[in-house]
Coordinates of C-alpha atoms in Angstrom, one line a residue:
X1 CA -8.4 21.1 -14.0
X2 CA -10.5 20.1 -11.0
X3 CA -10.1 17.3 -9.1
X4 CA -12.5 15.2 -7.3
X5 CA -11.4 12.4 -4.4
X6 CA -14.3 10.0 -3.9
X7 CA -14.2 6.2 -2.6
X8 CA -13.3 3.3 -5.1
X9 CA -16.2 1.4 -6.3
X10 CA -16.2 -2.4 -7.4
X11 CA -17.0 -0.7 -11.6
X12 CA -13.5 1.1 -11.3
X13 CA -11.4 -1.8 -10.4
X14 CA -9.9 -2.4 -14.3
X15 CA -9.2 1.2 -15.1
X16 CA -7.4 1.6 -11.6
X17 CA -5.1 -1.7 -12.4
X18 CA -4.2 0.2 -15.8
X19 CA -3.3 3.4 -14.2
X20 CA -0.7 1.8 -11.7
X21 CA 0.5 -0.4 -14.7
X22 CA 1.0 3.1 -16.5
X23 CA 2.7 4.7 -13.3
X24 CA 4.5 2.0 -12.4
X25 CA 5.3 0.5 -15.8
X26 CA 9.3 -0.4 -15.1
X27 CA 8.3 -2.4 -11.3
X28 CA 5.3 -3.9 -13.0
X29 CA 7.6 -5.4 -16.4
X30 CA 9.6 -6.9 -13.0
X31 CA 6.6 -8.5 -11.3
X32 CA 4.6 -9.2 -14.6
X33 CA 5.4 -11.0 -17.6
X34 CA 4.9 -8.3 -20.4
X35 CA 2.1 -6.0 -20.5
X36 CA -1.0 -7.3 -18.4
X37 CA -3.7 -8.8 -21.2
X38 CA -7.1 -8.4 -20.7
X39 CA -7.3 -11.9 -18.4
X40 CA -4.8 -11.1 -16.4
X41 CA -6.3 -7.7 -16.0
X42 CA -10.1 -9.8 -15.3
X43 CA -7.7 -11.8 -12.6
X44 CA -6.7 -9.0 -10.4
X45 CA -10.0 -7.2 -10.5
X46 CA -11.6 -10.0 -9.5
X47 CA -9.3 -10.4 -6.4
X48 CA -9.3 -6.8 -5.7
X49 CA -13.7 -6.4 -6.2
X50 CA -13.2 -10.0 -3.7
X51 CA -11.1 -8.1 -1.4
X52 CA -13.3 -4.7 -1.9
X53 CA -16.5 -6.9 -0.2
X54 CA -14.6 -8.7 2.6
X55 CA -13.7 -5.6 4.2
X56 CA -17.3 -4.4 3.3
X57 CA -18.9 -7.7 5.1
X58 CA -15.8 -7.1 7.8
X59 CA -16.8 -3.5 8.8
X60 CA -20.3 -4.8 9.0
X61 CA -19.7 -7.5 11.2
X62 CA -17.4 -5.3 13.5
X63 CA -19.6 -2.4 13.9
X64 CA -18.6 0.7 12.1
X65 CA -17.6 2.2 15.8
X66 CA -14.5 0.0 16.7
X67 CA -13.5 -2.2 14.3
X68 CA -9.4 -3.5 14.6
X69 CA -8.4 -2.3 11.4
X70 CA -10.4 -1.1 8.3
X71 CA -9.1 -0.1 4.7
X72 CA -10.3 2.6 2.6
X73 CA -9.4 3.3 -1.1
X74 CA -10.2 7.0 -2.9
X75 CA -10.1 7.4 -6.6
X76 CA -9.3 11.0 -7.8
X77 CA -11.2 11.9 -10.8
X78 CA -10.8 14.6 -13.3
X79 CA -14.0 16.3 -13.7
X80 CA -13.7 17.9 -17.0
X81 CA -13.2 14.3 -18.8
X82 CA -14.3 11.9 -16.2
X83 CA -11.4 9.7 -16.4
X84 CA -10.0 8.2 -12.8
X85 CA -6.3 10.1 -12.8
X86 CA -4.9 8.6 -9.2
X87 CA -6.2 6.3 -6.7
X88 CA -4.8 5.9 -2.6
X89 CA -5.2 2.7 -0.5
X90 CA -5.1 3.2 3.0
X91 CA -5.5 0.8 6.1
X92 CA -6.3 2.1 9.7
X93 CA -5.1 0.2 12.7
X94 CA -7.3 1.3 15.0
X95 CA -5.5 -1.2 17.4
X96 CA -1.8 -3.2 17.4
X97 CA -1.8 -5.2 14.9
X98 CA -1.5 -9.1 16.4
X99 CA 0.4 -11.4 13.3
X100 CA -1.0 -14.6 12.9
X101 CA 1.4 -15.3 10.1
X102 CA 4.7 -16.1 9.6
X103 CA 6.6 -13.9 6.6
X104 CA 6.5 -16.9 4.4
X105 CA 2.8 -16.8 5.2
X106 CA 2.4 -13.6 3.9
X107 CA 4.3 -14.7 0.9
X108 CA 2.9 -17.2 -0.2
X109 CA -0.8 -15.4 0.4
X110 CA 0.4 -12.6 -2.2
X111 CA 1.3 -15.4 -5.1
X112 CA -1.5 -17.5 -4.4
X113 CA -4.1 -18.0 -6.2
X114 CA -1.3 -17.6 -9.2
X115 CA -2.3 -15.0 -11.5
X116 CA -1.6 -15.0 -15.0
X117 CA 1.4 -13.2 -15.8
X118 CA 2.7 -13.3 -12.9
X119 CA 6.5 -13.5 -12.4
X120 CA 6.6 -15.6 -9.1
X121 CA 9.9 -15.8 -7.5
X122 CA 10.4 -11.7 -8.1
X123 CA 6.7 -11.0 -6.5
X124 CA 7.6 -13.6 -4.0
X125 CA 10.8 -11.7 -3.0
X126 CA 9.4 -8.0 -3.4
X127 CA 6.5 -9.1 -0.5
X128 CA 9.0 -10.9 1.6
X129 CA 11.2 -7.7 1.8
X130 CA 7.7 -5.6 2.6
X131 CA 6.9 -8.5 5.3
X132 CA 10.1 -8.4 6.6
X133 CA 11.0 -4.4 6.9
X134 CA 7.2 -4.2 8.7
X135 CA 8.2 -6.5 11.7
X136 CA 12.1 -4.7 12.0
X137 CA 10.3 -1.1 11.9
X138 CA 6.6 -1.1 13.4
X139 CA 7.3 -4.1 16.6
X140 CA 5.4 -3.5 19.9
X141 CA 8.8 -3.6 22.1
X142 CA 7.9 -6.2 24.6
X143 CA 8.1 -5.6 28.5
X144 CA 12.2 -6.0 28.4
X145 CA 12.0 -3.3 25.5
X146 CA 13.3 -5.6 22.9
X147 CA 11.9 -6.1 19.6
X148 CA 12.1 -9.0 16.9
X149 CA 12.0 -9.8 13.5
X150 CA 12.2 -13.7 14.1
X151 CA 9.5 -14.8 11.7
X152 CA 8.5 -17.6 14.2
X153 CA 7.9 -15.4 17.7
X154 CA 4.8 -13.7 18.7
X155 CA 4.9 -9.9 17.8
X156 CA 2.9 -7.1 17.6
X157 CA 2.7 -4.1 15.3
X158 CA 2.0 -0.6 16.4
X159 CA -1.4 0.9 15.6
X160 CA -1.2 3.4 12.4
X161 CA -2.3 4.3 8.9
X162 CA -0.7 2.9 6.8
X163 CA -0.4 4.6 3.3
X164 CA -0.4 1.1 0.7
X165 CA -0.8 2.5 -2.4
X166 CA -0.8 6.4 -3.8
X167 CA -0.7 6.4 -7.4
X168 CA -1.2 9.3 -10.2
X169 CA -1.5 8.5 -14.1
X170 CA 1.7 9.8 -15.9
X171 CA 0.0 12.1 -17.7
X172 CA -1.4 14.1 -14.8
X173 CA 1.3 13.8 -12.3
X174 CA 2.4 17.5 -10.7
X175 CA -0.4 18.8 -10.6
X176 CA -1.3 18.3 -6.7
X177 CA -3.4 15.5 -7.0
X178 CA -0.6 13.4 -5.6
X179 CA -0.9 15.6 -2.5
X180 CA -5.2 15.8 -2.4
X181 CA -5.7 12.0 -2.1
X182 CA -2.4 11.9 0.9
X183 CA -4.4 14.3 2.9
X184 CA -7.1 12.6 3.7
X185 CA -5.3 10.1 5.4
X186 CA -3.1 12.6 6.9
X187 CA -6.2 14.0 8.7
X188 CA -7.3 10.9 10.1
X189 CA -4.0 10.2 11.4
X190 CA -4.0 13.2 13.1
X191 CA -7.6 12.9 14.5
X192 CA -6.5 9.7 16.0
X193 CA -3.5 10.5 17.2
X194 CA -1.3 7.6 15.0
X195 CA 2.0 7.4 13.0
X196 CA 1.6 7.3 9.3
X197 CA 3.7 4.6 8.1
X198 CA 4.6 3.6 3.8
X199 CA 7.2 2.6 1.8
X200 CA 8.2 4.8 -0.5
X201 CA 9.8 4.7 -4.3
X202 CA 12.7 6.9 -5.3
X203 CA 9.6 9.3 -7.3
X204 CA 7.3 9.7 -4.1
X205 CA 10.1 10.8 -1.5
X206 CA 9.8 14.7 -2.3
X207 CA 6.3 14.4 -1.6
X208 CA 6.3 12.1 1.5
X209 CA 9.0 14.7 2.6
X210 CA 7.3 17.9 2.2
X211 CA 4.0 16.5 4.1
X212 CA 6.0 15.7 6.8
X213 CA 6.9 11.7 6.6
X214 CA 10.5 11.4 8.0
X215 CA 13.0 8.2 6.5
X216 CA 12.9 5.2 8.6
X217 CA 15.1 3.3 6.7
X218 CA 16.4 2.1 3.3
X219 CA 15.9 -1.1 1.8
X220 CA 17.2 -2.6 -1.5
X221 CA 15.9 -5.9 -3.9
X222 CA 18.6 -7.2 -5.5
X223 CA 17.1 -7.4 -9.0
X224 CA 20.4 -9.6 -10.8
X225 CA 18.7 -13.2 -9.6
X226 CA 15.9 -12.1 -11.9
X227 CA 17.5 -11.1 -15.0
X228 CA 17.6 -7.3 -14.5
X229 CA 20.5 -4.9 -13.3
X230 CA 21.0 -2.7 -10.0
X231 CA 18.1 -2.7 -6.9
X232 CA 15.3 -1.7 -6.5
X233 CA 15.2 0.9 -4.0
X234 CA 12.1 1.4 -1.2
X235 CA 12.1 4.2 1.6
X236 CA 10.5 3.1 4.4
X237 CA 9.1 6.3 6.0
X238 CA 7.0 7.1 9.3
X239 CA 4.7 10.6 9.8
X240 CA 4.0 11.5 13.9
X241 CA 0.6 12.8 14.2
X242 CA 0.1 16.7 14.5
X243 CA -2.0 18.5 17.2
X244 CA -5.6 19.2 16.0
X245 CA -7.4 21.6 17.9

């Protein structure tokens, strides 16, 4: 099977929101009310093409040279069929990143507008531990050499890439496509001389590990307050940038 890794265009928005439903069925039947219909499906494309020309409009404004921070999403498609197979979200932070926001900022921006489907307090809970981990792991020390996780004081994040989503359809997992769409963003990391930085689930450790991502920390949501047993477990995980020649 060959593979192909290409950028994500606005026309593959709805079959990449059914492949991480398929990959990710058990954390999506948390965060989602049943399987997505076809308007929740139209509601999350919509906010993903919205978010797809923002950064477009962004880079443009910024210059292509030195913008603060810039996201870029591949699709890996299987040439023999033609059918999207995995997809990677990065974000470069070409700079550190200055927070305007408080963590309940940040909250409240991931449940609002309210989707359909959507399973609030549990979404609402899942992005306030992500909001949360980011301050206590990636903080600028300040001149005393003391970092914060005060949701109300200034802080600063560390420049890096930042690894958001890597996803492969059930189906085709094991194959090294997992591995083809991570590289890219290992290269620029290593171009640039940044950390890699993601959070990982309890299936992508082996891979994080064996390209070189070390364990930061782990972190757990309690999943009883929502009607389901045990945690939810999430690696956070950190890659040092490699020599290039």
């Amino acid at each position: 099977m060959t593979i192909t890794i290409s950028p994500v265009e606005a026309d593959d928005i709805k079959a990449l929101i059914r492949l991480n439903e398929a990959a990710f069925s058990w954390t999506y039947s948390l965060l989602f009310d049943g399987p997505l219909k076809e308007s929740t499906i139209d509601a999350i494309a919509e906010k993903r093409i919205k978010a797809l020309h923002e950064q477009d409009e962004k880079s443009g404004s910024q210059g292509q040279e030195h913008p603060a921070n810039k996201s870029f999403d591949f699709k890996a498609v299987d040439d023999s069929t033609g059918e999207i197979v995995g997809e990677a979200h990065w974000m470069i932070y070409y700079e550190d990143e200055e927070l305007t926001k408080s963590i309940e900022d940040e909250v409240e921006d991931r449940i609002n507008p309210p989707i359909p489907q959507m399973q609030v307090q549990p979404t609402a809970e899942f992005g306030r531990i992500l909001a949360t981990t980011k301050r206590e792991t990636l903080a600028v020390p300040s001149e005393t050499g003391e970092t914060t996780a005060d949701p109300g004081a200034p802080i600063k994040l560390r420049k890096r890439v930042y690894l958001g989503v890597l996803v492969v359809h059930p189906n085709h997992q094991k194959r090294g496509i997992g591995r083809q769409l991570l590289q890219w963003g290992l290269d620029e990391a290593d171009r640039l001389g940044l950390v890699t930085y993601l959070e990982a689930s309890t299936d992508g450790v082996r891979l994080y590990e064996s390209a070189g991502f070390e364990k930061l920390k782990d972190v757990f949501m309690n999943l009883r307050p929502f009607g389901a047993k045990g945690d939810l477990p999430i690696r956070l995980m950190i890659r040092q940038p490699k020599p290039t020649n």
